[in-house]
Short mmCIF file of C-alpha atoms in Angstrom, two decimals:
data_model
loop_
_atom_site.label_atom_id
_atom_site.label_comp_id
_atom_site.label_asym_id
_atom_site.label_seq_id
_atom_site.Cartn_x
_atom_site.Cartn_y
_atom_site.Cartn_z
CA MET A 20 34.72 79.16 47.25
CA SER A 21 36.62 82.07 48.74
CA ALA A 22 35.24 84.40 46.09
CA TYR A 23 31.79 83.30 47.21
CA LEU A 24 32.68 84.01 50.84
CA ASP A 25 34.13 87.42 49.92
CA TYR A 26 30.93 88.26 48.19
CA TRP A 27 28.96 87.45 51.35
CA LEU A 28 31.32 89.43 53.55
CA GLU A 29 31.24 92.38 51.22
CA MET A 30 27.47 92.34 51.23
CA LEU A 31 27.21 92.06 55.02
CA ALA A 32 29.76 94.84 55.54
CA ASP A 33 27.58 97.27 53.64
CA PRO A 34 25.79 99.46 56.23
CA LEU A 35 22.78 99.75 53.92
CA VAL A 36 22.49 95.97 53.80
CA GLN A 37 22.90 95.75 57.58
CA ARG A 38 20.08 98.23 58.14
CA ALA A 39 17.82 96.58 55.59
CA LEU A 40 18.48 93.12 57.09
CA THR A 41 17.77 94.33 60.64
CA VAL A 42 14.46 95.85 59.64
CA ALA A 43 13.44 92.98 57.33
CA VAL A 44 14.05 90.39 60.05
CA ILE A 45 12.36 92.16 62.96
CA VAL A 46 9.38 93.35 60.90
CA GLY A 47 9.20 89.91 59.28
CA ALA A 48 8.88 88.38 62.76
CA ALA A 49 6.44 90.93 64.21
CA ALA A 50 3.97 91.16 61.33
CA PRO A 51 2.70 87.53 61.41
CA VAL A 52 2.00 87.78 65.16
CA VAL A 53 -0.61 90.43 64.37
CA GLY A 54 -1.59 88.56 61.19
CA THR A 55 -2.53 85.43 63.14
CA TYR A 56 -5.21 87.35 65.07
CA LEU A 57 -6.47 88.95 61.84
CA VAL A 58 -6.73 85.61 60.02
CA GLN A 59 -8.67 84.16 62.97
CA ARG A 60 -11.01 87.16 62.86
CA ARG A 61 -11.42 86.73 59.07
CA LEU A 62 -9.99 90.17 58.49
CA ALA A 63 -7.05 89.14 56.31
CA LEU A 64 -7.72 92.13 54.04
CA LEU A 65 -7.84 94.66 56.89
CA GLY A 66 -4.11 95.35 56.49
CA ASP A 67 -4.65 96.28 52.84
CA GLY A 68 -7.42 98.71 53.74
CA ILE A 69 -5.22 100.30 56.40
CA GLY A 70 -2.33 100.44 53.93
CA HIS A 71 -4.40 102.42 51.47
CA VAL A 72 -5.46 104.88 54.17
CA ALA A 73 -1.84 105.20 55.27
CA LEU A 74 -1.06 106.55 51.78
CA THR A 75 -3.35 109.50 52.48
CA GLY A 76 -1.48 109.89 55.77
CA VAL A 77 1.86 109.97 53.93
CA ALA A 78 0.60 112.74 51.64
CA LEU A 79 -0.95 114.62 54.57
CA GLY A 80 2.38 114.36 56.40
CA TRP A 81 4.15 115.82 53.34
CA LEU A 82 1.64 118.66 53.16
CA ILE A 83 1.98 119.55 56.84
CA GLY A 84 5.77 119.10 56.78
CA THR A 85 6.11 121.39 53.76
CA GLY A 86 3.79 123.91 55.38
CA MET A 87 5.97 123.92 58.50
CA GLY A 88 9.09 124.38 56.38
CA LEU A 89 10.55 120.99 57.32
CA ALA A 90 12.55 118.73 55.02
CA PRO A 91 10.22 117.17 52.41
CA GLY A 92 8.83 113.90 53.69
CA ALA A 93 9.95 114.47 57.29
CA LEU A 94 6.39 113.98 58.51
CA ALA A 95 5.44 111.28 56.00
CA VAL A 96 5.87 108.35 58.41
CA PRO A 97 4.24 110.09 61.40
CA GLY A 98 1.38 111.03 59.06
CA ALA A 99 1.06 107.40 57.98
CA VAL A 100 1.03 106.20 61.61
CA VAL A 101 -1.75 108.62 62.58
CA ALA A 102 -3.89 107.94 59.48
CA ALA A 103 -3.43 104.17 59.79
CA VAL A 104 -4.41 104.08 63.47
CA VAL A 105 -7.41 106.36 62.91
CA GLY A 106 -8.46 104.31 59.86
CA ALA A 107 -8.14 101.02 61.73
CA VAL A 108 -10.15 102.21 64.72
CA VAL A 109 -12.85 103.71 62.46
CA ILE A 110 -13.24 100.50 60.48
CA GLU A 111 -13.49 98.54 63.75
CA LEU A 112 -16.25 100.84 65.01
CA VAL A 113 -18.08 100.75 61.67
CA ARG A 114 -17.86 96.95 61.66
CA THR A 115 -19.25 96.56 65.19
CA SER A 116 -22.00 99.18 64.76
CA GLY A 117 -23.25 96.94 61.96
CA ARG A 118 -24.50 99.79 59.76
CA THR A 119 -22.08 98.96 56.96
CA SER A 120 -20.81 95.46 56.37
CA GLY A 121 -17.12 94.83 56.96
CA ASP A 122 -16.25 94.30 53.30
CA LEU A 123 -18.06 97.44 52.18
CA ALA A 124 -16.24 99.46 54.84
CA LEU A 125 -12.96 97.98 53.59
CA ALA A 126 -13.81 98.84 49.98
CA LEU A 127 -14.50 102.48 50.93
CA MET A 128 -11.12 102.61 52.71
CA PHE A 129 -9.31 101.21 49.67
CA TYR A 130 -10.65 103.83 47.28
CA GLY A 131 -10.67 106.80 49.62
CA GLY A 132 -7.12 106.09 50.79
CA ILE A 133 -5.52 105.88 47.35
CA ALA A 134 -7.51 108.76 45.86
CA GLY A 135 -6.86 110.97 48.89
CA GLY A 136 -3.14 110.21 48.77
CA ALA A 137 -2.79 110.90 45.05
CA ALA A 138 -4.72 114.17 45.28
CA LEU A 139 -3.02 115.47 48.42
CA ILE A 140 0.53 114.74 47.28
CA LYS A 141 0.00 117.12 44.34
CA VAL A 142 -1.24 119.80 46.76
CA ALA A 143 1.86 119.21 48.89
CA GLY A 144 4.07 119.97 45.89
CA GLY A 145 5.12 116.39 45.25
CA THR A 146 4.35 114.11 42.34
CA SER A 147 2.84 110.66 42.06
CA ALA A 148 6.42 109.41 41.80
CA THR A 149 6.95 110.63 45.37
CA LEU A 150 4.44 108.05 46.50
CA VAL A 151 6.09 105.16 44.68
CA ALA A 152 8.69 104.68 47.44
CA TYR A 153 5.81 104.25 49.91
CA LEU A 154 3.75 102.06 47.61
CA PHE A 155 6.54 99.60 46.86
CA GLY A 156 8.92 100.01 49.81
CA SER A 157 12.32 101.57 50.21
CA LEU A 158 14.31 98.97 52.08
CA SER A 159 17.54 99.83 50.26
CA THR A 160 17.58 103.49 51.30
CA LEU A 161 17.03 103.27 55.08
CA SER A 162 18.79 105.79 57.30
CA ALA A 163 20.06 104.87 60.76
CA ALA A 164 17.16 106.85 62.24
CA ASP A 165 14.69 104.85 60.12
CA VAL A 166 16.11 101.67 61.59
CA VAL A 167 15.68 102.94 65.15
CA THR A 168 12.05 103.94 64.46
CA SER A 169 11.25 100.62 62.77
CA VAL A 170 12.85 98.51 65.47
CA ALA A 171 11.13 100.49 68.24
CA LEU A 172 7.72 100.16 66.55
CA ALA A 173 8.23 96.46 65.89
CA ALA A 174 9.23 95.96 69.53
CA VAL A 175 6.03 97.68 70.70
CA ILE A 176 3.95 95.51 68.32
CA LEU A 177 5.61 92.34 69.57
CA ALA A 178 5.32 93.34 73.24
CA VAL A 179 1.60 94.18 73.07
CA GLY A 180 0.78 91.32 70.69
CA LEU A 181 2.44 88.79 72.97
CA ALA A 182 1.56 90.24 76.40
CA GLY A 183 -2.10 90.56 75.39
CA ARG A 184 -2.13 87.24 73.58
CA TRP A 185 -4.70 85.48 75.76
CA ALA A 186 -7.28 88.22 75.57
CA LEU A 187 -6.58 88.92 71.88
CA PHE A 188 -6.88 85.18 71.22
CA ALA A 189 -10.13 84.83 73.21
CA ALA A 190 -11.74 87.83 71.50
CA ALA A 191 -10.67 86.59 68.05
CA LEU A 192 -11.57 82.92 68.63
CA ASP A 193 -15.22 83.23 69.69
CA GLU A 194 -16.52 86.73 70.26
CA ASP A 195 -19.89 85.69 71.75
CA PHE A 196 -18.33 83.34 74.26
CA ALA A 197 -15.72 85.94 75.22
CA LYS A 198 -18.45 88.57 75.72
CA ALA A 199 -20.45 86.13 77.84
CA SER A 200 -17.27 85.74 79.93
CA GLY A 201 -17.04 89.48 80.51
CA VAL A 202 -14.01 89.85 78.24
CA PRO A 203 -14.15 93.39 76.78
CA THR A 204 -14.05 92.22 73.17
CA GLY A 205 -14.60 95.73 71.77
CA PHE A 206 -11.49 96.95 73.56
CA TRP A 207 -9.35 94.02 72.41
CA ASN A 208 -10.61 94.31 68.83
CA VAL A 209 -9.52 97.94 68.82
CA VAL A 210 -6.13 96.85 70.23
CA SER A 211 -5.67 94.32 67.44
CA ALA A 212 -6.77 96.86 64.80
CA THR A 213 -4.28 99.38 66.22
CA LEU A 214 -1.53 96.76 66.17
CA ALA A 215 -2.40 96.08 62.53
CA ALA A 216 -2.13 99.81 61.78
CA LEU A 217 1.29 100.08 63.42
CA THR A 218 2.44 96.97 61.58
CA VAL A 219 1.32 98.50 58.29
CA THR A 220 3.35 101.66 58.85
CA VAL A 221 6.48 99.83 59.90
CA ALA A 222 6.15 97.26 57.11
CA MET A 223 5.60 100.09 54.64
CA ARG A 224 9.37 100.60 54.53
CA VAL A 225 10.02 96.92 53.88
CA VAL A 226 7.57 95.92 51.17
CA GLY A 227 5.51 99.05 50.50
CA LEU A 228 1.88 99.80 51.25
CA LEU A 229 0.56 97.71 48.37
CA LEU A 230 2.21 94.54 49.70
CA VAL A 231 2.13 95.38 53.40
CA SER A 232 -0.58 92.90 54.29
CA ALA A 233 1.38 90.07 52.68
CA LEU A 234 3.96 90.23 55.49
CA MET A 235 1.18 89.75 58.05
CA ILE A 236 -0.90 87.17 56.24
CA VAL A 237 1.22 84.96 53.95
CA PRO A 238 3.45 83.43 56.67
CA VAL A 239 0.27 82.55 58.63
CA ALA A 240 -1.27 81.09 55.47
CA VAL A 241 1.81 78.84 55.14
CA THR A 242 2.03 77.61 58.74
CA GLN A 243 -1.73 77.09 59.23
CA LEU A 244 -1.48 74.38 56.57
CA TRP A 245 0.28 72.03 58.95
CA ALA A 246 0.30 73.47 62.49
CA ARG A 247 -2.05 71.90 65.04
CA SER A 248 -2.41 74.69 67.56
CA PHE A 249 -2.94 78.45 67.50
CA TRP A 250 0.32 79.28 69.27
CA ARG A 251 2.42 76.99 67.08
CA THR A 252 0.86 78.59 64.01
CA MET A 253 1.84 82.00 65.36
CA ALA A 254 5.36 81.07 66.46
CA ALA A 255 6.14 79.27 63.21
CA ALA A 256 4.72 82.15 61.15
CA ALA A 257 6.92 84.66 63.02
CA ALA A 258 9.99 82.50 62.40
CA LEU A 259 9.05 82.05 58.76
CA GLY A 260 8.47 85.80 58.40
CA ALA A 261 11.94 86.57 59.74
CA VAL A 262 13.60 83.96 57.51
CA THR A 263 11.79 85.01 54.33
CA GLY A 264 12.55 88.66 55.16
CA ALA A 265 16.28 87.92 55.31
CA ALA A 266 16.34 85.44 52.44
CA GLY A 267 14.25 87.65 50.16
CA LEU A 268 16.52 90.59 50.86
CA VAL A 269 19.69 88.62 50.11
CA ALA A 270 18.15 87.24 46.91
CA SER A 271 17.16 90.72 45.81
CA TYR A 272 20.75 91.89 46.44
CA TRP A 273 22.21 89.06 44.36
CA TYR A 274 19.81 89.27 41.46
CA ASP A 275 19.20 93.03 41.62
CA LEU A 276 15.46 92.70 42.22
CA PRO A 277 13.17 95.00 44.21
CA PRO A 278 13.52 93.72 47.81
CA GLY A 279 9.89 94.07 48.93
CA ALA A 280 8.46 92.19 45.98
CA THR A 281 11.15 89.50 46.26
CA ILE A 282 10.30 88.86 49.93
CA VAL A 283 6.60 88.51 49.15
CA VAL A 284 7.13 86.30 46.09
CA LEU A 285 9.40 84.05 48.17
CA ALA A 286 6.73 83.73 50.88
CA ILE A 287 4.08 82.87 48.30
CA VAL A 288 6.35 80.26 46.70
CA LEU A 289 6.73 78.73 50.17
CA TYR A 290 2.95 78.67 50.47
CA ALA A 291 2.66 76.81 47.17
CA VAL A 292 5.31 74.29 48.26
CA ALA A 293 3.61 73.78 51.64
CA ALA A 294 0.18 73.37 50.05
CA ILE A 295 1.49 70.78 47.59
CA GLY A 296 3.56 69.04 50.27
CA ARG A 297 0.77 68.81 52.81
CA PRO A 298 -0.98 65.71 51.40
CA LEU A 299 2.39 63.92 51.47
CA LEU A 300 2.93 64.95 55.09
CA GLU A 301 -0.56 63.72 55.94
CA ARG A 302 0.27 60.31 54.52
CA VAL A 303 3.41 60.11 56.65
CA ARG A 304 1.40 61.12 59.75
CA VAL A 305 -1.29 58.55 59.08
CA SER A 306 1.17 55.72 58.41
CA ARG A 307 2.93 56.49 61.70
CA GLN A 308 -0.26 56.25 63.73
CA MET B 24 -30.15 82.33 98.62
CA SER B 25 -30.92 84.75 95.83
CA PRO B 26 -31.89 83.37 92.42
CA LEU B 27 -29.12 82.84 89.87
CA ILE B 28 -31.28 84.00 86.97
CA GLU B 29 -34.12 86.44 87.22
CA ALA B 30 -36.03 88.07 84.36
CA ARG B 31 -38.94 90.43 84.92
CA ALA B 32 -41.26 91.54 82.09
CA LEU B 33 -38.41 91.08 79.63
CA ASP B 34 -39.03 92.24 76.06
CA VAL B 35 -36.49 91.83 73.27
CA SER B 36 -36.76 93.18 69.73
CA LEU B 37 -34.26 92.51 66.96
CA ALA B 38 -34.23 94.73 63.87
CA GLY B 39 -37.68 96.02 64.75
CA ASN B 40 -39.23 92.57 65.23
CA ARG B 41 -40.56 91.68 68.65
CA ILE B 42 -38.94 88.35 69.51
CA LEU B 43 -39.70 88.03 73.24
CA THR B 44 -42.65 89.47 75.14
CA GLY B 45 -43.11 89.77 78.89
CA ILE B 46 -40.77 86.99 79.94
CA ASP B 47 -40.84 86.28 83.69
CA LEU B 48 -38.34 83.72 84.80
CA VAL B 49 -36.67 82.79 88.09
CA ILE B 50 -34.06 80.06 88.44
CA GLN B 51 -32.87 79.16 91.93
CA PRO B 52 -29.42 77.73 92.78
CA GLY B 53 -29.28 74.00 92.13
CA GLU B 54 -32.11 73.92 89.60
CA ARG B 55 -31.67 72.15 86.27
CA VAL B 56 -34.01 73.75 83.81
CA GLY B 57 -34.79 72.86 80.21
CA LEU B 58 -35.86 75.75 77.97
CA LEU B 59 -38.07 74.11 75.40
CA GLY B 60 -39.98 75.20 72.33
CA ALA B 61 -40.19 74.91 68.58
CA ASN B 62 -37.70 76.50 66.21
CA GLY B 63 -38.19 80.24 66.15
CA SER B 64 -39.92 80.35 69.53
CA GLY B 65 -37.21 82.65 70.90
CA LYS B 66 -35.20 80.21 73.05
CA SER B 67 -31.74 81.24 71.84
CA THR B 68 -32.66 84.93 71.91
CA LEU B 69 -33.79 84.58 75.53
CA VAL B 70 -30.52 82.94 76.51
CA LYS B 71 -28.50 85.63 74.75
CA ALA B 72 -30.54 88.37 76.40
CA LEU B 73 -29.97 86.77 79.82
CA LEU B 74 -26.22 86.73 79.16
CA GLY B 75 -26.18 90.33 77.97
CA LEU B 76 -25.21 89.41 74.38
CA ILE B 77 -28.44 91.03 73.12
CA PRO B 78 -29.82 94.13 74.85
CA ALA B 79 -33.26 93.98 76.43
CA THR B 80 -35.81 96.36 74.92
CA ALA B 81 -37.72 96.53 78.19
CA GLY B 82 -37.81 94.79 81.55
CA GLN B 83 -35.08 93.59 83.87
CA VAL B 84 -32.50 90.84 83.88
CA ARG B 85 -30.39 89.78 86.83
CA VAL B 86 -27.78 87.05 86.69
CA CYS B 87 -26.03 85.92 89.88
CA GLY B 88 -27.89 88.73 91.60
CA ARG B 89 -26.53 91.53 89.39
CA GLU B 90 -27.52 93.27 86.22
CA PRO B 91 -25.43 92.28 83.18
CA GLY B 92 -22.37 94.47 82.92
CA ARG B 93 -18.84 94.79 84.09
CA GLN B 94 -19.54 94.04 87.73
CA LEU B 95 -20.97 90.59 87.05
CA PRO B 96 -19.04 87.79 88.79
CA TRP B 97 -17.99 86.33 85.44
CA GLY B 98 -16.22 83.33 86.91
CA GLU B 99 -19.51 82.07 88.37
CA LEU B 100 -21.33 81.60 85.09
CA ALA B 101 -20.45 80.00 81.80
CA TYR B 102 -22.03 79.78 78.37
CA VAL B 103 -22.01 76.88 75.93
CA PRO B 104 -23.07 78.25 72.54
CA GLN B 105 -24.80 76.11 69.94
CA THR B 106 -21.91 76.52 67.54
CA SER B 107 -18.57 78.21 67.88
CA PRO B 108 -16.27 79.63 65.23
CA ALA B 109 -13.38 78.17 67.29
CA GLY B 110 -11.08 76.17 65.05
CA SER B 111 -12.59 77.35 61.78
CA GLY B 112 -9.83 79.85 61.04
CA VAL B 113 -6.31 79.37 62.36
CA PRO B 114 -5.72 75.78 63.57
CA THR B 115 -6.69 75.65 67.23
CA SER B 116 -6.24 72.65 69.49
CA ALA B 117 -8.91 71.54 71.94
CA LEU B 118 -6.51 72.58 74.73
CA ASP B 119 -6.22 76.13 73.27
CA VAL B 120 -10.01 76.45 73.24
CA VAL B 121 -10.52 75.18 76.78
CA ARG B 122 -7.72 77.35 78.17
CA ALA B 123 -9.50 80.41 76.74
CA GLY B 124 -12.42 79.46 79.02
CA LEU B 125 -10.34 80.51 82.02
CA LEU B 126 -10.20 84.09 80.83
CA THR B 127 -12.95 86.23 82.38
CA GLY B 128 -13.52 89.97 82.70
CA TRP B 129 -10.77 92.52 82.13
CA GLY B 130 -7.90 90.34 83.34
CA PRO B 131 -5.69 89.74 80.30
CA TRP B 132 -4.18 86.47 81.53
CA PRO B 133 -5.66 83.15 82.59
CA PRO B 134 -4.93 82.13 86.21
CA ARG B 135 -1.92 80.06 87.24
CA GLY B 136 -2.20 76.37 86.52
CA ALA B 137 -4.55 77.07 83.60
CA LYS B 138 -3.05 74.36 81.42
CA ALA B 139 -3.42 71.63 84.07
CA ARG B 140 -7.00 72.70 84.76
CA ALA B 141 -7.82 72.71 81.05
CA LEU B 142 -6.36 69.22 80.62
CA ALA B 143 -8.37 67.99 83.61
CA ALA B 144 -11.58 69.50 82.18
CA LEU B 145 -10.91 67.80 78.84
CA ALA B 146 -10.31 64.47 80.57
CA GLN B 147 -13.58 64.89 82.46
CA ALA B 148 -15.37 65.45 79.16
CA GLY B 149 -13.88 62.19 77.86
CA LEU B 150 -11.34 63.90 75.60
CA LYS B 151 -8.10 63.07 77.36
CA ASP B 152 -6.43 61.88 74.15
CA GLN B 153 -7.78 64.69 71.98
CA ALA B 154 -6.29 67.64 73.92
CA ARG B 155 -3.75 68.39 71.21
CA THR B 156 -6.01 67.61 68.27
CA PRO B 157 -7.09 70.59 66.17
CA MET B 158 -10.80 71.40 66.49
CA SER B 159 -11.24 70.90 62.75
CA ARG B 160 -10.40 67.20 63.14
CA LEU B 161 -12.89 66.46 65.89
CA SER B 162 -16.39 65.10 65.30
CA GLY B 163 -19.42 67.29 65.98
CA GLY B 164 -20.00 65.51 69.28
CA GLN B 165 -16.37 65.87 70.34
CA ARG B 166 -16.39 69.58 69.47
CA HIS B 167 -19.46 70.07 71.61
CA ARG B 168 -17.75 68.36 74.52
CA VAL B 169 -14.78 70.70 74.07
CA LEU B 170 -17.19 73.65 74.32
CA LEU B 171 -18.66 72.11 77.48
CA ALA B 172 -15.17 71.64 78.93
CA ARG B 173 -14.38 75.27 78.07
CA ALA B 174 -17.40 76.32 80.16
CA LEU B 175 -16.87 73.93 83.07
CA VAL B 176 -13.11 74.55 83.38
CA ARG B 177 -13.79 77.71 85.36
CA GLU B 178 -15.99 75.75 87.78
CA PRO B 179 -19.04 77.95 87.44
CA ARG B 180 -22.15 77.87 89.65
CA LEU B 181 -24.36 78.38 86.60
CA VAL B 182 -24.05 76.99 83.09
CA VAL B 183 -26.22 78.14 80.19
CA MET B 184 -26.26 75.80 77.19
CA ASP B 185 -27.76 76.46 73.78
CA GLU B 186 -28.91 73.31 71.91
CA PRO B 187 -26.13 71.02 73.19
CA LEU B 188 -27.53 68.09 71.19
CA ALA B 189 -27.44 69.68 67.73
CA GLY B 190 -25.29 67.46 65.52
CA VAL B 191 -24.25 65.22 68.41
CA ASP B 192 -24.32 61.41 68.16
CA ALA B 193 -26.05 59.37 70.86
CA ALA B 194 -22.84 58.22 72.60
CA SER B 195 -21.50 61.78 72.78
CA ALA B 196 -24.85 63.03 74.08
CA ASP B 197 -24.73 60.50 76.93
CA GLN B 198 -21.16 61.56 77.78
CA LEU B 199 -22.25 65.18 77.72
CA VAL B 200 -25.05 64.55 80.19
CA ALA B 201 -22.77 62.42 82.38
CA ALA B 202 -20.15 65.18 82.51
CA LEU B 203 -22.82 67.63 83.65
CA ALA B 204 -24.37 65.25 86.18
CA ASP B 205 -20.93 64.82 87.79
CA ARG B 206 -21.27 68.33 89.15
CA ALA B 207 -24.06 67.99 91.69
CA ASP B 208 -24.22 71.69 92.70
CA LEU B 209 -24.24 73.06 89.17
CA THR B 210 -27.28 75.11 88.19
CA ALA B 211 -28.12 74.61 84.53
CA LEU B 212 -30.32 76.28 81.95
CA VAL B 213 -30.38 74.16 78.80
CA VAL B 214 -32.03 75.20 75.54
CA LEU B 215 -33.43 72.10 73.86
CA HIS B 216 -35.55 71.31 70.88
CA ASP B 217 -36.18 67.86 72.30
CA PRO B 218 -34.93 66.77 75.76
CA GLY B 219 -33.70 63.34 74.62
CA PRO B 220 -30.97 62.12 76.98
CA PHE B 221 -31.33 65.34 79.02
CA GLU B 222 -34.72 64.18 80.29
CA ARG B 223 -33.19 62.33 83.24
CA TYR B 224 -30.89 65.24 84.08
CA LEU B 225 -33.36 68.13 84.03
CA GLY B 226 -35.87 68.69 86.81
CA ARG B 227 -37.89 71.56 85.41
CA GLY B 228 -39.05 72.68 82.01
CA ILE B 229 -40.01 76.07 80.65
CA VAL B 230 -41.81 76.10 77.31
CA LEU B 231 -41.60 79.09 74.98
CA SER B 232 -43.94 79.71 72.10
CA HIS B 233 -43.90 82.79 69.88
CA GLY B 234 -41.70 84.60 72.36
CA GLN B 235 -43.81 83.95 75.44
CA VAL B 236 -43.62 81.48 78.31
CA VAL B 237 -46.54 79.09 77.85
CA ALA B 238 -45.64 76.44 80.41
CA ASP B 239 -43.34 76.23 83.42
CA GLY B 240 -43.16 73.28 85.80
CA PRO B 241 -41.68 69.84 86.45
CA LEU B 242 -40.24 68.55 83.17
CA GLY B 243 -42.53 65.53 82.98
CA GLU B 244 -45.58 67.79 83.22
CA VAL B 245 -44.62 70.31 80.57
CA LEU B 246 -43.60 67.71 77.99
CA PRO B 247 -46.29 66.51 75.62
CA THR B 248 -47.36 63.04 76.72
CA ASP B 249 -46.66 61.41 73.37
CA HIS B 250 -43.20 62.86 72.87
CA HIS B 251 -41.57 59.48 73.43
CA HIS B 252 -43.16 58.15 70.30
CA HIS B 253 -42.63 61.08 68.00
CA HIS B 254 -39.68 62.92 69.46
CA GLU B 255 -41.36 66.15 68.58
CA PRO B 256 -40.89 69.35 70.49
CA PRO B 257 -43.64 70.51 72.81
CA ARG B 258 -46.22 72.35 70.80
CA PRO B 259 -47.47 75.81 71.62
CA ALA B 260 -50.50 75.71 73.90
CA HIS B 261 -52.70 77.62 71.54
CA SER B 262 -52.03 75.44 68.51
CA HIS B 263 -54.49 72.76 67.54
CA ALA B 264 -52.36 70.02 68.92
CA PRO B 265 -54.10 68.39 71.90
CA ALA B 266 -50.76 67.17 73.32
CA LEU B 267 -49.98 70.12 75.54
CA GLU B 268 -52.53 71.64 77.84
CA VAL B 269 -50.33 72.86 80.66
CA HIS B 270 -50.38 76.48 81.71
CA PRO B 271 -48.36 78.10 84.43
#
């Protein structure tokens, strides 16, 4: 028993683990808040599209950073933030202009983002391996400065996502009705796309760009199975995101697994359990009534 | 008092197709108007153009005395769409939906006391016990009453409803009409395929056919005389049907 406790204490005393836990928990809580709006707007795949574009931003950041004589990769995250926000706003404008359908616009982002990233990183003097840390996450190698950036970004996402919740909700719930109420739905849709872009770049460190959308969407997919209101779905998804972030990280430490993938697999296992358990819960609810 | 809805020589085209031609329409405060016509006659398009959801190709629209746009007094009008995506994605309770009805214009927050007002509006629509029920578990008629409550919660002067009877059972339809009739001062424009239980509520009827107004007058006069037997919509004046011979 005490060996078990020692193991825990040793793990928690490790500054790398402390940093990873901090980021996994706060990003795990912030991402589903944005994800709830995206699921309501039927844009669950938007995060993936933005993630792919962010890869081009990472490579562009490398290129510019190298050109300016900075440390390699110093501008990778700022590059990702800029590319993700621009990509998100462009897809929102393309979607509303109606010239290209939403899924076609997403498809173009997927391909262009990955191809652009892979080509540019070579130009910047890196290799495809350089991109792997961004594609699959690098939770175990966070610096103290990374933690500050991630926490600050997550705090901004949470603040805007919660302060603007009524307008974001109204614009996502029923766009025509909101428009006929004078709610500037175009503005709020751009806000939610921008929040998604910021979430992608901050979650990039946790699970990597390829899995980034999972942090936003899977907790919502789990809680929407049994929640009865929009706000409960969101609150429960945020709590679930934080818990799976921490639990997945600890599990990956114990079993020496990649942390990002472990967090996502854990969330999907929870989805399976919730989906199987729901009919049972229904029966209990009905028998109580 | 100035009219609440005014359209002058309104034309609307969608994807190159002329849907509405030369619509002239004036609705005064207190009027209860049915907008009638067959499927495809342009009723829903007209309503959306009046609300600014679809741009006019030509002509003028004024709602509550102003042109559609930011400066419209949004709290004074409310829209009840035919269907709403509300509740089809993330679970959303009836209360969530109605509370969203208190959000108008650029203000990001609903007013104080929004929850109590939303609960009162739901009770008025006969859904006191369904406030916390997800939309996906309500019947078609109940969902429509939630959409009505979402519109009436802001206590508008004008309500615009698109096919409120589509998929609604008879009991729900009666409750819907009763909830509207409770508000004596409310001006209403109601798109209907067939007036049904709305016949006793509405005072005036406007008939559209092929995107043009073909009849406008007291409801009893614009309805085809045999509609009680067949429950068919008013036919366009230039069709071969002898039922409708009213012209403005």
